[in-house]
Structure formats: structure tokens, C-alpha cells
CSV table of C-alpha atoms in Angstrom, one decimal:
chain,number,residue,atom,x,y,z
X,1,UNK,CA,-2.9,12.5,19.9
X,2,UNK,CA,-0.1,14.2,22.4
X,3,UNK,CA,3.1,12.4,22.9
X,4,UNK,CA,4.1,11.9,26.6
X,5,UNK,CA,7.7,11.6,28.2
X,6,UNK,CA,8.5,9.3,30.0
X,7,UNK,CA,9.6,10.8,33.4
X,8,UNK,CA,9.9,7.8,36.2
X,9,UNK,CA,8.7,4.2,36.4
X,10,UNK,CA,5.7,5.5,38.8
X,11,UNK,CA,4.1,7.9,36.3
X,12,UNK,CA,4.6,5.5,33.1
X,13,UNK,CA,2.8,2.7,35.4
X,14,UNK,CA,0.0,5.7,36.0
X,15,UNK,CA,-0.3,6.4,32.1
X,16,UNK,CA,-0.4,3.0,31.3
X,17,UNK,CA,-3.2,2.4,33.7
X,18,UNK,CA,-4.6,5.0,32.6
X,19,UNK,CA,-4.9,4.4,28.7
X,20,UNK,CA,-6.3,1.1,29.3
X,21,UNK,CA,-9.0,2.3,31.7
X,22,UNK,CA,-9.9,5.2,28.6
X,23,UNK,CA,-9.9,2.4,25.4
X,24,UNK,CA,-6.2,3.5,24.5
X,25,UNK,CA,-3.2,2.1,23.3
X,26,UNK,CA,0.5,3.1,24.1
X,27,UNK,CA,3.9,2.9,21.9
X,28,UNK,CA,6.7,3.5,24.5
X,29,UNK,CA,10.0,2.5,25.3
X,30,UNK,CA,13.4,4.0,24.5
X,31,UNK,CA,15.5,4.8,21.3
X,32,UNK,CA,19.6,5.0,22.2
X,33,UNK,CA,22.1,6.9,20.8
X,34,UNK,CA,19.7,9.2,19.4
X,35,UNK,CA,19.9,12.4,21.4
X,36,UNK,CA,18.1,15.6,19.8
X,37,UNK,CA,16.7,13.5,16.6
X,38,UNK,CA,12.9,13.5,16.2
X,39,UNK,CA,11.3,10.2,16.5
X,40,UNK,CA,7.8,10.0,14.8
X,41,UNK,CA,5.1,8.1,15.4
X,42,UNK,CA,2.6,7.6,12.2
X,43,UNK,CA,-0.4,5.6,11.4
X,44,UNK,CA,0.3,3.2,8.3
X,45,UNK,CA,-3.5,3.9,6.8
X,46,UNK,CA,-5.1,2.7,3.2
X,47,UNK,CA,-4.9,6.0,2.0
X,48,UNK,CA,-0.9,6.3,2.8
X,49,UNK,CA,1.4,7.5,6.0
X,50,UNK,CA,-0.2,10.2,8.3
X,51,UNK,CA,2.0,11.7,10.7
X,52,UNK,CA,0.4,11.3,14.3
X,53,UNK,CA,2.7,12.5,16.4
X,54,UNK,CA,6.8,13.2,17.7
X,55,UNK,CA,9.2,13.7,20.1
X,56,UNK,CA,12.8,15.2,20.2
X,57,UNK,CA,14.7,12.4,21.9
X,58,UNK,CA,16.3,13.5,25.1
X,59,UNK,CA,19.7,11.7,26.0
X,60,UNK,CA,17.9,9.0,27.5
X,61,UNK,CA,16.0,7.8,24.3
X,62,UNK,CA,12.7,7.4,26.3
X,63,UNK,CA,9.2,8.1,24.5
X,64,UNK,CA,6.1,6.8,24.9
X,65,UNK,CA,2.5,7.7,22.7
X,66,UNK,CA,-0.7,6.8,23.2
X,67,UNK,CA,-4.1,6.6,21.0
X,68,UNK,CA,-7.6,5.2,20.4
X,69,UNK,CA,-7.6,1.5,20.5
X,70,UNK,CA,-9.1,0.7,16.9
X,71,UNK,CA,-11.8,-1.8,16.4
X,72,UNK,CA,-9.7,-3.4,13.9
X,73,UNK,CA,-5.9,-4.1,13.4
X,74,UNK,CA,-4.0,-1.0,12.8
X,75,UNK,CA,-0.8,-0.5,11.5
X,76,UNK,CA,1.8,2.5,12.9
X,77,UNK,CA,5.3,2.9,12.7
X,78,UNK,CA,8.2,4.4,14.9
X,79,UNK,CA,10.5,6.7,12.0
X,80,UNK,CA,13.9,8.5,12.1
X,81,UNK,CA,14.9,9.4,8.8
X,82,UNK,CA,14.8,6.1,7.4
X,83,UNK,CA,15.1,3.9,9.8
X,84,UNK,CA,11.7,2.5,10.7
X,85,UNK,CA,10.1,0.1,12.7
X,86,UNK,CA,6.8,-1.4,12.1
X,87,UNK,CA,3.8,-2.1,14.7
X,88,UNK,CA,0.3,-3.3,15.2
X,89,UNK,CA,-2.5,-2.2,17.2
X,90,UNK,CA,-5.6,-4.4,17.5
X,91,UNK,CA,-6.4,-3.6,21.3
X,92,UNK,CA,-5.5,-1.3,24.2
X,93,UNK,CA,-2.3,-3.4,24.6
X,94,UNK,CA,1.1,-1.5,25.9
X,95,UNK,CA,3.8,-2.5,23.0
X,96,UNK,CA,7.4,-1.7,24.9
X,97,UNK,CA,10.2,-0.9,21.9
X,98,UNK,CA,13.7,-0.5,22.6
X,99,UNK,CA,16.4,-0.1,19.9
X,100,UNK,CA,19.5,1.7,19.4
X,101,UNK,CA,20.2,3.9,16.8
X,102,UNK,CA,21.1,4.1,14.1
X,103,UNK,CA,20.5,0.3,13.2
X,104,UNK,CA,16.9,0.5,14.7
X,105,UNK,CA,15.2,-0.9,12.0
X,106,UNK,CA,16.8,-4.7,12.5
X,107,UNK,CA,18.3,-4.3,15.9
X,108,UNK,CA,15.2,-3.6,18.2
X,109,UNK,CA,13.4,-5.5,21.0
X,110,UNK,CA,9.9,-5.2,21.2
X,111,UNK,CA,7.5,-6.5,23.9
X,112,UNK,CA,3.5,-6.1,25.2
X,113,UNK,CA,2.4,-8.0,21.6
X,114,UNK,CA,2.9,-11.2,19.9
X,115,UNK,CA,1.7,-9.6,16.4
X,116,UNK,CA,4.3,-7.0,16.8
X,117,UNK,CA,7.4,-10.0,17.8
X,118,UNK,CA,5.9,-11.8,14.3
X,119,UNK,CA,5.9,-8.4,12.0
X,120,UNK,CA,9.5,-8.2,13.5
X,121,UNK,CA,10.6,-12.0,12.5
X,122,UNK,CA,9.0,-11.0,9.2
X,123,UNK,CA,11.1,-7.7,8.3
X,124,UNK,CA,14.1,-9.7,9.6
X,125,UNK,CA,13.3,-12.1,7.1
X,126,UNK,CA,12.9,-9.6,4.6
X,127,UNK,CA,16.1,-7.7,4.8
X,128,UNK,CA,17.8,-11.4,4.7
X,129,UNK,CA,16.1,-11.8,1.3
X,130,UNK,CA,17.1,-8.3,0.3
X,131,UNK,CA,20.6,-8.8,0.9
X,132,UNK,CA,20.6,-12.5,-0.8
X,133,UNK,CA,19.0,-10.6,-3.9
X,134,UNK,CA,21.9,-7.9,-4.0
X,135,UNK,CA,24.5,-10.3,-3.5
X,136,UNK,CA,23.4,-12.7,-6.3
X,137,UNK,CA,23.0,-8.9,-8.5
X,138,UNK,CA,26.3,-8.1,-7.6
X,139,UNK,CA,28.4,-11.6,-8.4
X,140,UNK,CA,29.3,-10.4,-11.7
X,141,UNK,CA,29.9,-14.2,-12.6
X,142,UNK,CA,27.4,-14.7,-13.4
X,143,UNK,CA,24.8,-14.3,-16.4
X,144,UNK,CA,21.7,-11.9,-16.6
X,145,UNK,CA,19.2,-15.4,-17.0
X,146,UNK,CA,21.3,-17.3,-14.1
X,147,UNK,CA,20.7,-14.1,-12.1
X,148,UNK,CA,17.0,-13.9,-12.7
X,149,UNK,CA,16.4,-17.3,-12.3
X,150,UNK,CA,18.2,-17.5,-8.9
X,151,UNK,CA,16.6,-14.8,-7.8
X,152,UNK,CA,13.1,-16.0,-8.7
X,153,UNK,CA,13.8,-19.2,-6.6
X,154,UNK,CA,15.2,-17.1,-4.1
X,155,UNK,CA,11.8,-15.5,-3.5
X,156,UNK,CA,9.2,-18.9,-4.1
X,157,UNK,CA,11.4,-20.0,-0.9
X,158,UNK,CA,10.8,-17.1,1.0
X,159,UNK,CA,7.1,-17.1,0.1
X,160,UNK,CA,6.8,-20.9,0.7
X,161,UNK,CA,8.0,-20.2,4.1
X,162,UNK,CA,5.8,-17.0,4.9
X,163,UNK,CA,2.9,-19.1,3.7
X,164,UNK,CA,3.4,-22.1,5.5
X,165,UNK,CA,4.1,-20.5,8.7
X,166,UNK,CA,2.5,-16.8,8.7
X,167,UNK,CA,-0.3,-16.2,6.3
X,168,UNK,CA,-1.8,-19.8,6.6
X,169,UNK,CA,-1.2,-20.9,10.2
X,170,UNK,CA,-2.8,-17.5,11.3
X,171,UNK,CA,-4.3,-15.4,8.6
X,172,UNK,CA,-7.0,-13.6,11.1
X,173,UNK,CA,-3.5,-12.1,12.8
X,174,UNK,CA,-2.4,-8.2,12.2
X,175,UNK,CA,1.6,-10.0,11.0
X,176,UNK,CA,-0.5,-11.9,8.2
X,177,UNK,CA,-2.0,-8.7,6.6
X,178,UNK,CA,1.7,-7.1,6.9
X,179,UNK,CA,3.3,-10.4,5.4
X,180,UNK,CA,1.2,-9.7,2.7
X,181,UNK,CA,2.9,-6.5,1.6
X,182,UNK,CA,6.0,-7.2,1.9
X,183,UNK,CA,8.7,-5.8,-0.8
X,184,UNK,CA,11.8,-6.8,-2.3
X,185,UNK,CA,13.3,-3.4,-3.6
X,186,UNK,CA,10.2,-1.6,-5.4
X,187,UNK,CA,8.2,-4.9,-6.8
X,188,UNK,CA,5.6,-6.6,-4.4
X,189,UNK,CA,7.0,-10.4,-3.1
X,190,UNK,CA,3.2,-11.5,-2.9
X,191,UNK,CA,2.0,-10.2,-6.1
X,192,UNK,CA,-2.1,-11.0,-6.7
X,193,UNK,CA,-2.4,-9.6,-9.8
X,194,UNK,CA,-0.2,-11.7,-12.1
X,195,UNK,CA,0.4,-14.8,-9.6
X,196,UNK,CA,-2.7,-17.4,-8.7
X,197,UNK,CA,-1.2,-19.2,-5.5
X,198,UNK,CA,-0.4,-15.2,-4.3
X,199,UNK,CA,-4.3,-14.8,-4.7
X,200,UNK,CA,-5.3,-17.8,-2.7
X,201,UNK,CA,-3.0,-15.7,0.4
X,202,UNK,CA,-4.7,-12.3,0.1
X,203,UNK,CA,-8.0,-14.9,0.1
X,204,UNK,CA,-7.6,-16.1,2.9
X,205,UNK,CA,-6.5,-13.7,5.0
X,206,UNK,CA,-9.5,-11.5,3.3
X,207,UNK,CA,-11.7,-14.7,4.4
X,208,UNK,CA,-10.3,-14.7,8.0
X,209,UNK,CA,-10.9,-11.1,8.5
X,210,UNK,CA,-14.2,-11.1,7.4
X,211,UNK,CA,-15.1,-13.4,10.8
X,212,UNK,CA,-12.8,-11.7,13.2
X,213,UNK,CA,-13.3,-8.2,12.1
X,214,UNK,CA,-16.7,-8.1,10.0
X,215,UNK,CA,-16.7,-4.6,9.1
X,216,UNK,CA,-12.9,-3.8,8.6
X,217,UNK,CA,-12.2,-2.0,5.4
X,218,UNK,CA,-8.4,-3.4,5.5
X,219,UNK,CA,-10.7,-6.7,5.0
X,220,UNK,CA,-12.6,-5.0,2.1
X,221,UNK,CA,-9.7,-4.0,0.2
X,222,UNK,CA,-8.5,-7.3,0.2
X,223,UNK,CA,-11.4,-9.0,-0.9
X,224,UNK,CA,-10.8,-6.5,-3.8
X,225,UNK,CA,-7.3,-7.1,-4.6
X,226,UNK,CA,-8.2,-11.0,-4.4
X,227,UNK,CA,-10.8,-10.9,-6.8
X,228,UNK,CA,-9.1,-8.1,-9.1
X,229,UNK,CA,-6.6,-10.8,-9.1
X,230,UNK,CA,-9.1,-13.5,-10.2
X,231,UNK,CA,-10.5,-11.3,-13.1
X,232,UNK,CA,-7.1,-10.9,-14.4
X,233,UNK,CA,-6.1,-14.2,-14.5
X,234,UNK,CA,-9.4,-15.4,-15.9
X,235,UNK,CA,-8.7,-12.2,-18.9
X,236,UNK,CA,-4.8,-14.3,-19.2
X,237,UNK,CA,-6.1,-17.3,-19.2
X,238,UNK,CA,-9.1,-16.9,-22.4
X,239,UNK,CA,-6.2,-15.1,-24.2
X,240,UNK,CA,-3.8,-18.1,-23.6
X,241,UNK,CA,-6.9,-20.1,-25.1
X,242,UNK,CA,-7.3,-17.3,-27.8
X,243,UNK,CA,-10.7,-16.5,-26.5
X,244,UNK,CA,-12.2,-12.8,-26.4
X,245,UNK,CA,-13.3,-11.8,-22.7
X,246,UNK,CA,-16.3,-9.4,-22.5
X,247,UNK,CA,-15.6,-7.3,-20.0
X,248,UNK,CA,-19.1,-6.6,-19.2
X,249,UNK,CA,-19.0,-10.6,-17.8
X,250,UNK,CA,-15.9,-9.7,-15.5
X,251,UNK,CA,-17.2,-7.3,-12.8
X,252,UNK,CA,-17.5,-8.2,-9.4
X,253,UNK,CA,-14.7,-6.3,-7.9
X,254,UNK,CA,-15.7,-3.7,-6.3
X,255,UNK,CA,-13.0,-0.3,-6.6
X,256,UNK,CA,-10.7,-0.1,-4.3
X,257,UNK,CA,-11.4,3.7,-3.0
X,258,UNK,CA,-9.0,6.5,-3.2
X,259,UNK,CA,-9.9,9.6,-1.4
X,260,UNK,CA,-7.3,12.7,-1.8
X,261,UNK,CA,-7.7,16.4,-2.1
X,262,UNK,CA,-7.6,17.9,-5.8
X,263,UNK,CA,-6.0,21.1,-7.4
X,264,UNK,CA,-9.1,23.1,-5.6
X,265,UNK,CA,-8.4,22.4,-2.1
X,266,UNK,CA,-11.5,19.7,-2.2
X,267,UNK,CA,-11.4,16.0,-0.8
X,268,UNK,CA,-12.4,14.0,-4.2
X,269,UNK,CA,-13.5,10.5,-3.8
X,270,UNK,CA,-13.1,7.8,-6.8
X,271,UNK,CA,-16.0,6.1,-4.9
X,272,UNK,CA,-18.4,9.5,-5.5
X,273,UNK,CA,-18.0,9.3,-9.5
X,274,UNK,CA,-19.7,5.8,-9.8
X,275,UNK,CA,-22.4,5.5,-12.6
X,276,UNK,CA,-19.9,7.1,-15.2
X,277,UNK,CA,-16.9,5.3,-17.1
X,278,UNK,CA,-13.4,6.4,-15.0
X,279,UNK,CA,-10.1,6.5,-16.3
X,280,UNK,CA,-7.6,6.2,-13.0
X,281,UNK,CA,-4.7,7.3,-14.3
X,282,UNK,CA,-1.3,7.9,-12.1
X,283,UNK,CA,0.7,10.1,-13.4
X,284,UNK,CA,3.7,11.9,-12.8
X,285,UNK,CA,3.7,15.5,-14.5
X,286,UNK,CA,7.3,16.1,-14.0
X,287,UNK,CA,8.3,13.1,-16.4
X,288,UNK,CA,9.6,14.2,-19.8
X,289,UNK,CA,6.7,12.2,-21.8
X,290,UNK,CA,4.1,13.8,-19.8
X,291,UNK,CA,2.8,16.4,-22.2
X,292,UNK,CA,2.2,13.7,-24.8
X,293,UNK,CA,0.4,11.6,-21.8
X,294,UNK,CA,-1.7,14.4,-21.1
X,295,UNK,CA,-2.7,15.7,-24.6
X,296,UNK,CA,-4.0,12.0,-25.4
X,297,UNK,CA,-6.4,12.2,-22.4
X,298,UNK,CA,-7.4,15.5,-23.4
X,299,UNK,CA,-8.4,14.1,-26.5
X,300,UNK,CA,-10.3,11.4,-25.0
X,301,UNK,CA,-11.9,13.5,-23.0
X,302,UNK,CA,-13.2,15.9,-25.2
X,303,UNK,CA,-14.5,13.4,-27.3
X,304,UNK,CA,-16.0,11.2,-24.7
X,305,UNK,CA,-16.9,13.5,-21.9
X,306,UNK,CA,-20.5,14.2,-22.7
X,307,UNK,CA,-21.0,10.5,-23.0
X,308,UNK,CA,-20.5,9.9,-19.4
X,309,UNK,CA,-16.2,9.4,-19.3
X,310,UNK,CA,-14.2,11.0,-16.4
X,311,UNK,CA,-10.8,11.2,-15.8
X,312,UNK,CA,-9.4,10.7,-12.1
X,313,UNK,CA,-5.9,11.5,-12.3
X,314,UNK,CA,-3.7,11.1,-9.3
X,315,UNK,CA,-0.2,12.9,-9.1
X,316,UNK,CA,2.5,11.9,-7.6
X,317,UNK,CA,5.1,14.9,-7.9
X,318,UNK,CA,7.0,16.0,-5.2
X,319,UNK,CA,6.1,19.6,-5.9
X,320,UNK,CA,3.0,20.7,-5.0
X,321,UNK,CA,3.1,24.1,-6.3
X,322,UNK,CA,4.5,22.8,-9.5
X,323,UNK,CA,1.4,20.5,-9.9
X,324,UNK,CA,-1.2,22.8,-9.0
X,325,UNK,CA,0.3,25.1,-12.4
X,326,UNK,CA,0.3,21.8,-14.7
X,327,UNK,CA,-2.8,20.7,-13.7
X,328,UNK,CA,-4.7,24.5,-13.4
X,329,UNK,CA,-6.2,24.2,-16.9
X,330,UNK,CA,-7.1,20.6,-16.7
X,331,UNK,CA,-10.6,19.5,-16.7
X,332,UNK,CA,-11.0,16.3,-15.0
X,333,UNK,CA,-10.8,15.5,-11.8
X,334,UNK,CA,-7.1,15.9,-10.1
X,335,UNK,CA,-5.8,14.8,-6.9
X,336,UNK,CA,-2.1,14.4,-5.3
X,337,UNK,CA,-0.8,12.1,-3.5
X,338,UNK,CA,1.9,13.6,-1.1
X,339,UNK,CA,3.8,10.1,-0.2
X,340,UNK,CA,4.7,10.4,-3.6
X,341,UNK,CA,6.2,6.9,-5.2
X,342,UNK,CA,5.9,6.2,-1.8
X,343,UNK,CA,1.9,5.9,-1.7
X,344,UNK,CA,0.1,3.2,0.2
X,345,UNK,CA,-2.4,2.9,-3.0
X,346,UNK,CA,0.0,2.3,-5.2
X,347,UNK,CA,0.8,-0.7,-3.6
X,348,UNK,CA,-2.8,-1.4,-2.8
X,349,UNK,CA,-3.4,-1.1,-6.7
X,350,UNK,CA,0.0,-3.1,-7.1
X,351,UNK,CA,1.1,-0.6,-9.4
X,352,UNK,CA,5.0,-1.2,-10.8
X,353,UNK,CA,5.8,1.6,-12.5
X,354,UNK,CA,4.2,5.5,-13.3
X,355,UNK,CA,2.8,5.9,-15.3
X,356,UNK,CA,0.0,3.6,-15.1
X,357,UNK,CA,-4.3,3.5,-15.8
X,358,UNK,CA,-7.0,1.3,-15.0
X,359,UNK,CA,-10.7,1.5,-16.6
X,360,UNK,CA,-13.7,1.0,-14.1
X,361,UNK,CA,-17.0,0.5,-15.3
X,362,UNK,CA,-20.1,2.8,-14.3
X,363,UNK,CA,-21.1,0.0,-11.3
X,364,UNK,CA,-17.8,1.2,-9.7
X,365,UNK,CA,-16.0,-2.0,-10.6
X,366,UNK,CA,-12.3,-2.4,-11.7
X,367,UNK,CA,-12.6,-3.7,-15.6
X,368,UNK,CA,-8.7,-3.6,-16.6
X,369,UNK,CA,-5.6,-2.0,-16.2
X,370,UNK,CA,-3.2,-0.2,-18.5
X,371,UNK,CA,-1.0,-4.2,-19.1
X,372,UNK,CA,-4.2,-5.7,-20.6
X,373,UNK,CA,-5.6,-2.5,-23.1
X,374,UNK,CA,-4.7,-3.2,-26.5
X,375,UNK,CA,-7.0,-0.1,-27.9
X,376,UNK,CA,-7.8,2.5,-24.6
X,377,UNK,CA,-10.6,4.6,-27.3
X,378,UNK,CA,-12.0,1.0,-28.1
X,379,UNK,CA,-12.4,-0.5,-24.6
X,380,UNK,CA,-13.6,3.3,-23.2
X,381,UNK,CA,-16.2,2.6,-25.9
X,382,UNK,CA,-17.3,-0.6,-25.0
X,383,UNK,CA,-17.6,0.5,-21.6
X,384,UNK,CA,-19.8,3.8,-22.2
């Protein structure tokens, strides 16, 4: 994908013309008071942010990039440092951005795409909320449980209100998906794992998608996270009734996959180990605990190995180099993820805090996650 400058009205009319006429999309406009900074375009993908293309800004602020039209809706974003604005592709529509650094994250205009004005009414939204949190943080006032309790009704407003007016009115749309994973500082506002109306929204956008884009794997991994969600609540709600859940009764999710290279320079798939018992472990080597972390799953490992265990660890250091020498001895299976704490799959797997695991069965289906193990060695045992 090759950025193009925009030169004169008469050759951006041509390229535009020209995009649609090849099944392309184009991201142009202009980016002000930004001379000499490098504007990126990336694709916002399952498996994290790619880098597609950039441009140096000239004085003028103009850009414009172009790509495949997808089958589905996509999601890309314009970056400069960290100022970002979010949009999505579902055709070979031209989306026209214009925004002035370096408040181009809440003060832009965007045109060419209804999905793109809603994701923009959304993160407007969003950074309202944010700023209602941190004031409410900040009034020292008041107590830590007035504070929490504010904040919590703070947020059931803000998701009774994307509900109502996003998810539900239009859940086949691109802003519904993105509504969906929105954040309030590092924690999820729409959080399917713990909360049962939050399921019902990942539903039925998941339901929605499956008509409108049959064979989407955004609509997959939905599906997924939905039922996930279901099989956790079902687990809290027997253990609110003191019941025991057998796990072998609780496995219709299917594994959300991961795909990322390992410490040998080879693209491993937790999809590609199904018929054996996984540990997914995220881990993060540079943490003080981690030689204690690691020496436990050694121990499992060797012990339940030749039983059919395997360990899919993904790392989330910063240094490469540095993980490559922790990880060099390690038998199991080791990938890294480069976006870091910044990954797309930990929010996919709604994970809060590193280190975390989940335990998936040999069908390839996600039993339980680290929150719900009383005894790891009893319920790896169970499972082998």
C-alpha cells in the first residue's frame, strides 16, 4: 500500500476515480499545524496494530492513502505520536479527515462515511467520560467508596446511552463493533466476561454480523467472547448456588486464535495445537516475580508434558532481544507480541492485568481462566 500526496484538486478527483474503479478505498484530507511530523496510517487488525503506511506532512497538512476495499468492516487509524483518530472501512468509500494538530484526536472533521461521523460521536463521548472519572478521582472530598460508587454510575449511564442509541439501534454497523471496545483508562466499559447485560451487546452485534457479513472473523470472535462470557457466568452463578461445574459440560466456545511469531523466527498458531490440553499464559518476563512464574510452569510441564499439556506463552516485553535470552532454554511454545500492553488480544481476551492464563480443552475450546482456578495441577488434570 503506497501513500499519495495530494498535489491539486484535478489529480485527487483522478485518484479518487480511480480507486473506486480498482475496488479501493482512500483516507485523505489534511492534518494542520503539523509540518515535518509523520502521519501513519495503520490497520486496527484482531491480531494488533500493523503499520500500513506514512507520510511526512508537508506545510500544508495534505495526505491521502488508499487500499483494498475489504469484504468486511475494517478498522484503521490516522497516528502522530499519540494522537489518533479512528476509522472504518466497509467499502470503496472516500473518507475526507481534516484536523489540526496537536488536538487531532477530539478536534477533527471527517466526511465520505456515516460509520466514521458515529466512531467520532463515540470517542467524543468517551473522553467526556474520561475526564468525568478523573475529576470525581481527583475531588479529594470525597471517600474512596463514594468515589467508586460514583464512578460505577458514571459508566452504567454511558453504557445505557451507547446501548440504546449505538449497539442496539444499529448493531450490523462498523461504530457498533468499535462501541464495543471502548476503554475507560486500561479496564474495558463493556466488559462480557464478568457482566450479563454486556454479553447480550457483544450478542447481538455478533448476531447482526453473522447476516450482513457471513464469513467475517471480527463476527467470529465475537460470537466467542459472547459465549466465553455465558460459560463464565453460568461457572459464577453454580458457585453462588454452591454447585460444582464440570468443565467438560461447559465447552462450546470456540478459542479465540492468536497467531504470532515465537523465539525461532516461526509463525505459531494457538489454533494448530488443538487436540492437546493448552495453558495460554501472558506473561511479562521482565516482572520481578517472573522467575517463580516460570519455574511453576516448568514443573507442570515436565510433569504433564508427555500426557498431552502444552504451554502457549505469549510475551509482552518491550525488549525483544531480552526475551529471546529468557525464553532460549524454554520448552514450550513462545511467541511475542510487539504492541506490548498495548495488544489487540488482550483486549480481545479482556485480560486486566499480566500476568494472566486461561486453560483450553483438547477440542480447542476456552474452559477457564486464571480468576476461576482454585488448583491449576487439579483442573490441568481433569482436563488431560
Amino acid at each position: 500500500m503506497k501513500h499519495i500526496l495530494k498535489a491539486a484538486l484535478g489529480v485527487v478527483a483522478v485518484v479518487a476515480l480511480a480507486a473506486c474503479d480498482n475496488n479501493k478505498f482512500v483516507v485523505d484530507g489534511k492534518i494542520e499545524n503539523a509540518a515535518d511530523s509523520v502521519l501513519y496510517f495503520e490497520n486496527v487488525g484482531l491480531e494488533g496494530v500493523q503499520v500500513l503506511d506514512s507520510v511526512k506532512l508537508s506545510e500544508g497538512g495534505s495526505f491521502s492513502f488508499s487500499g483494498e476495499a475489504p469484504e468486511a468492516p475494517e478498522f484503521y487509524r490516522l497516528r502522530i505520536w499519540d494522537q489518533i483518530i479512528n476509522v472504518s472501512i466497509d467499502s470503496t468509500e472516500i473518507v475526507t479527515v481534516n484536523a489540526k494538530y496537536p488536538q487531532m484526536a477530539s478536534e477533527y472533521e471527517v466526511s465520505g462515511s456515516d460509520n466514521c461521523l458515529k466512531i467520532k460521536e463515540l470517542t467524543l463521548k468517551q473522553m467526556a467520560l474520561q475526564q468525568k472519572a478523573i475529576a470525581i478521582q481527583q475531588n479529594t472530598g470525597l471517600g474512596i467508596r463514594v468515589i467508586g460508587d460514583s464512578i460505577d454510575k458514571l459508566v452504567d449511564l454511558y453504557k445505557e446511552d451507547v446501548k440504546k442509541n449505538y449497539i442496539y439501534k444499529e448493531p450490523y454497523k462498523a461504530y457498533s463493533y468499535f462501541a464495543l471496545f471502548q476503554t475507560l483508562g486500561n479496564w474495558l466499559i463493556f466488559n462480557p466476561r464478568t457482566e450479563k447485560e454486556d454479553i447480550k451487546a457483544f450478542a447481538a452485534v455478533a448476531t447482526s454480523w453473522d447476516t450482513y457479513y457471513p464469513h467475517a472473523e471480527r463476527g467470529q470472535n465475537l460470537h466467542n467472547i459472547a459465549i466465553e462470557g455465558m460459560k463464565n457466568q453460568r461457572i459464577i452463578n453454580a458457585q453462588n448456588q454452591d454447585l460444582e461445574v464440570d468443565a467438560s459440560k461447559v465447552t462450546e466456545a470456540g478459542v479465540l486464535d492468536i497467531a504470532l511469531v515465537d523465539n525461532k523466527g516461526q509463525v505459531r498458531r494457538l489454533t494448530d495445537l488443538k487436540g492437546q490440553v493448552v495453558l495460554l499464559d501472558f506473561h511479562i518476563f521482565a516482572l520481578e516475580d517472573s522467575p517463580a512464574r516460570i519455574l511453576l510452569l516448568r514443573e507442570l510441564y515436565d510433569k504433564y508434558h508427555a500426557q498431552g499439556l502444552e504451554v502457549y506463552q505469549v510475551s509482552l516485553d518491550p525488549d525483544e532481544h531480552f526475551w529471546k535470552q529468557q525464553t532460549a532454554a524454554l520448552p514450550w511454545v513462545n511467541v511475542r507480541d510487539e504492541n506490548g500492553v498495548s495488544s489487540q488480544t488482550l483486549m480481545l481476551y479482556n485480560v486486566q492485568s499480566v500476568p494472566d492464563y486461561f486453560l483450553i480443552d483438547r477440542g480447542n475450546n476456552l474452559v477457564k481462566r486464571a480468576a476461576d482456578v482454585k488448583d491449576l495441577e487439579a483442573e490441568i488434570r481433569k482436563l488431560l
